[in-house]
């Protein structure tokens, strides 16, 4: 059985038993004042918390920058040429893995640089350092360069015509029924008959009556075609406003029945000439 030992003072009275040392207990000096050890530990804990928060913020910024550089990029919609699929001032995220390494598809909504001068010259505006930081990490759209957003209707080699007897656009001889068109808009009020060159695409807005797309720029050096090299990516998500958040599809059902360009361009075999007697 453990016994407690008490030692006597010089006067013969027993002194209180010594308590075991508790490192977590507040340490006091002989005059009863608490030692600064607990305060130092509290300061050290607050510093560690701040360091952890700073690390998380830095990692988040680096990840955001990498995502903006290699995966997704933010853009805003300045006009009604893609209504009602995209509305004015919508914020969208563009998948930069299209057209490389993933291929473009007919029906994709793409954002591309205005290399052919489709848009009027842009007025330069001063941008705050805070907005520049947001642009740098990919959380705000970059407005320093002119960009357009349209839907891909024809790929390289496609024969695109407007219009058939029912007023529909045809691709490689197959008519398109386009549910994404702005209500009341015709597929096109401008007739055209084009074959898309290699490395190019033919693009049109969903609001055909209010879209200066490939049809309206055939007098430019590129003859209305957009170079695949100028495409920033495929619009994938509406991110703002909140009531419009959602994914953007390319309506594959519209383009599923289109034959390959080679088959569409193959000439019809001539009827055999009857041999003479």
Tab-separated table of N, CA, C and O in Angstrom, residues 17 19 28 42 65-66 83-84 94 102 116-117 120-121 126 128 137 208 216 218 225 232 238 256 273 276:
chain	number	residue	atom	x	y	z
A	17	UNK	N	1.771	17.841	1.840
A	17	UNK	CA	2.418	16.919	0.896
A	17	UNK	C	2.615	17.595	-0.450
A	17	UNK	O	1.767	18.365	-0.896
A	19	UNK	N	2.625	18.008	-4.383
A	19	UNK	CA	1.799	17.496	-5.480
A	19	UNK	C	2.682	17.141	-6.653
A	19	UNK	O	3.702	17.789	-6.894
A	28	UNK	N	2.625	29.108	-11.573
A	28	UNK	CA	2.604	30.393	-10.866
A	28	UNK	C	3.933	30.607	-10.159
A	28	UNK	O	4.627	29.655	-9.786
A	42	UNK	N	-0.517	29.906	-26.113
A	42	UNK	CA	-1.690	30.414	-26.830
A	42	UNK	C	-1.265	31.182	-28.081
A	42	UNK	O	-1.861	31.028	-29.154
A	65	UNK	N	-5.036	28.942	-60.569
A	65	UNK	CA	-4.221	29.377	-61.703
A	65	UNK	C	-3.965	28.217	-62.672
A	65	UNK	O	-4.049	28.379	-63.893
A	66	UNK	N	-3.666	27.039	-62.128
A	66	UNK	CA	-3.409	25.882	-62.993
A	66	UNK	C	-4.666	25.477	-63.750
A	66	UNK	O	-4.602	25.134	-64.941
A	83	UNK	N	-28.642	34.109	-77.824
A	83	UNK	CA	-29.902	33.924	-77.086
A	83	UNK	C	-30.761	32.848	-77.751
A	83	UNK	O	-30.719	32.690	-78.981
A	84	UNK	N	-31.540	32.041	-76.999
A	84	UNK	CA	-31.682	32.104	-75.546
A	84	UNK	C	-30.755	31.121	-74.837
A	84	UNK	O	-30.828	30.959	-73.629
A	94	UNK	N	-15.118	27.909	-69.898
A	94	UNK	CA	-14.780	27.278	-71.171
A	94	UNK	C	-13.769	26.171	-70.934
A	94	UNK	O	-12.747	26.366	-70.264
A	102	UNK	N	-8.994	17.010	-77.109
A	102	UNK	CA	-10.276	16.453	-77.543
A	102	UNK	C	-10.791	17.204	-78.772
A	102	UNK	O	-10.639	18.416	-78.873
A	116	UNK	N	-9.919	37.808	-87.244
A	116	UNK	CA	-10.300	38.276	-88.581
A	116	UNK	C	-10.961	39.655	-88.561
A	116	UNK	O	-11.395	40.149	-89.598
A	117	UNK	N	-11.065	40.277	-87.384
A	117	UNK	CA	-11.648	41.613	-87.307
A	117	UNK	C	-13.150	41.630	-87.496
A	117	UNK	O	-13.683	42.557	-88.123
A	120	UNK	N	-15.846	45.523	-83.989
A	120	UNK	CA	-15.238	46.858	-84.090
A	120	UNK	C	-14.102	46.983	-83.093
A	120	UNK	O	-14.019	46.229	-82.118
A	121	UNK	N	-13.173	47.943	-83.319
A	121	UNK	CA	-12.043	48.119	-82.394
A	121	UNK	C	-12.522	48.339	-80.968
A	121	UNK	O	-13.533	48.994	-80.722
A	126	UNK	N	-9.232	51.128	-68.026
A	126	UNK	CA	-8.324	50.878	-66.918
A	126	UNK	C	-8.895	49.777	-66.032
A	126	UNK	O	-10.079	49.777	-65.690
A	128	UNK	N	-8.493	47.637	-62.385
A	128	UNK	CA	-7.907	47.726	-61.051
A	128	UNK	C	-6.976	46.536	-60.798
A	128	UNK	O	-7.094	45.484	-61.432
A	137	UNK	N	-5.718	34.595	-61.877
A	137	UNK	CA	-5.974	33.269	-61.321
A	137	UNK	C	-7.199	32.609	-61.937
A	137	UNK	O	-7.552	31.482	-61.581
A	208	UNK	N	-30.178	33.905	-84.869
A	208	UNK	CA	-29.688	34.107	-86.226
A	208	UNK	C	-29.985	35.508	-86.761
A	208	UNK	O	-29.231	36.027	-87.586
A	216	UNK	N	-21.985	36.695	-92.143
A	216	UNK	CA	-21.817	38.140	-92.302
A	216	UNK	C	-20.372	38.553	-92.543
A	216	UNK	O	-20.103	39.746	-92.747
A	218	UNK	N	-18.098	36.918	-94.820
A	218	UNK	CA	-17.516	36.238	-95.974
A	218	UNK	C	-16.654	37.172	-96.820
A	218	UNK	O	-15.880	36.706	-97.662
A	225	UNK	N	-14.808	31.793	-92.349
A	225	UNK	CA	-14.416	30.591	-91.612
A	225	UNK	C	-13.533	30.976	-90.423
A	225	UNK	O	-12.811	31.972	-90.464
A	232	UNK	N	-10.439	29.174	-78.281
A	232	UNK	CA	-9.963	29.064	-76.907
A	232	UNK	C	-10.479	27.797	-76.233
A	232	UNK	O	-9.801	27.233	-75.372
A	238	UNK	N	-22.588	27.433	-67.538
A	238	UNK	CA	-22.985	28.789	-67.138
A	238	UNK	C	-22.780	28.875	-65.628
A	238	UNK	O	-23.374	28.109	-64.864
A	256	UNK	N	-26.617	13.935	-85.497
A	256	UNK	CA	-26.310	12.503	-85.543
A	256	UNK	C	-26.406	11.908	-86.945
A	256	UNK	O	-25.631	11.026	-87.301
A	273	UNK	N	-23.324	4.207	-120.573
A	273	UNK	CA	-23.740	4.596	-121.924
A	273	UNK	C	-24.065	3.341	-122.732
A	273	UNK	O	-23.259	2.405	-122.769
A	276	UNK	N	-23.263	0.678	-128.854
A	276	UNK	CA	-23.883	0.711	-130.188
A	276	UNK	C	-24.167	-0.676	-130.697
A	276	UNK	O	-23.730	-1.683	-130.128
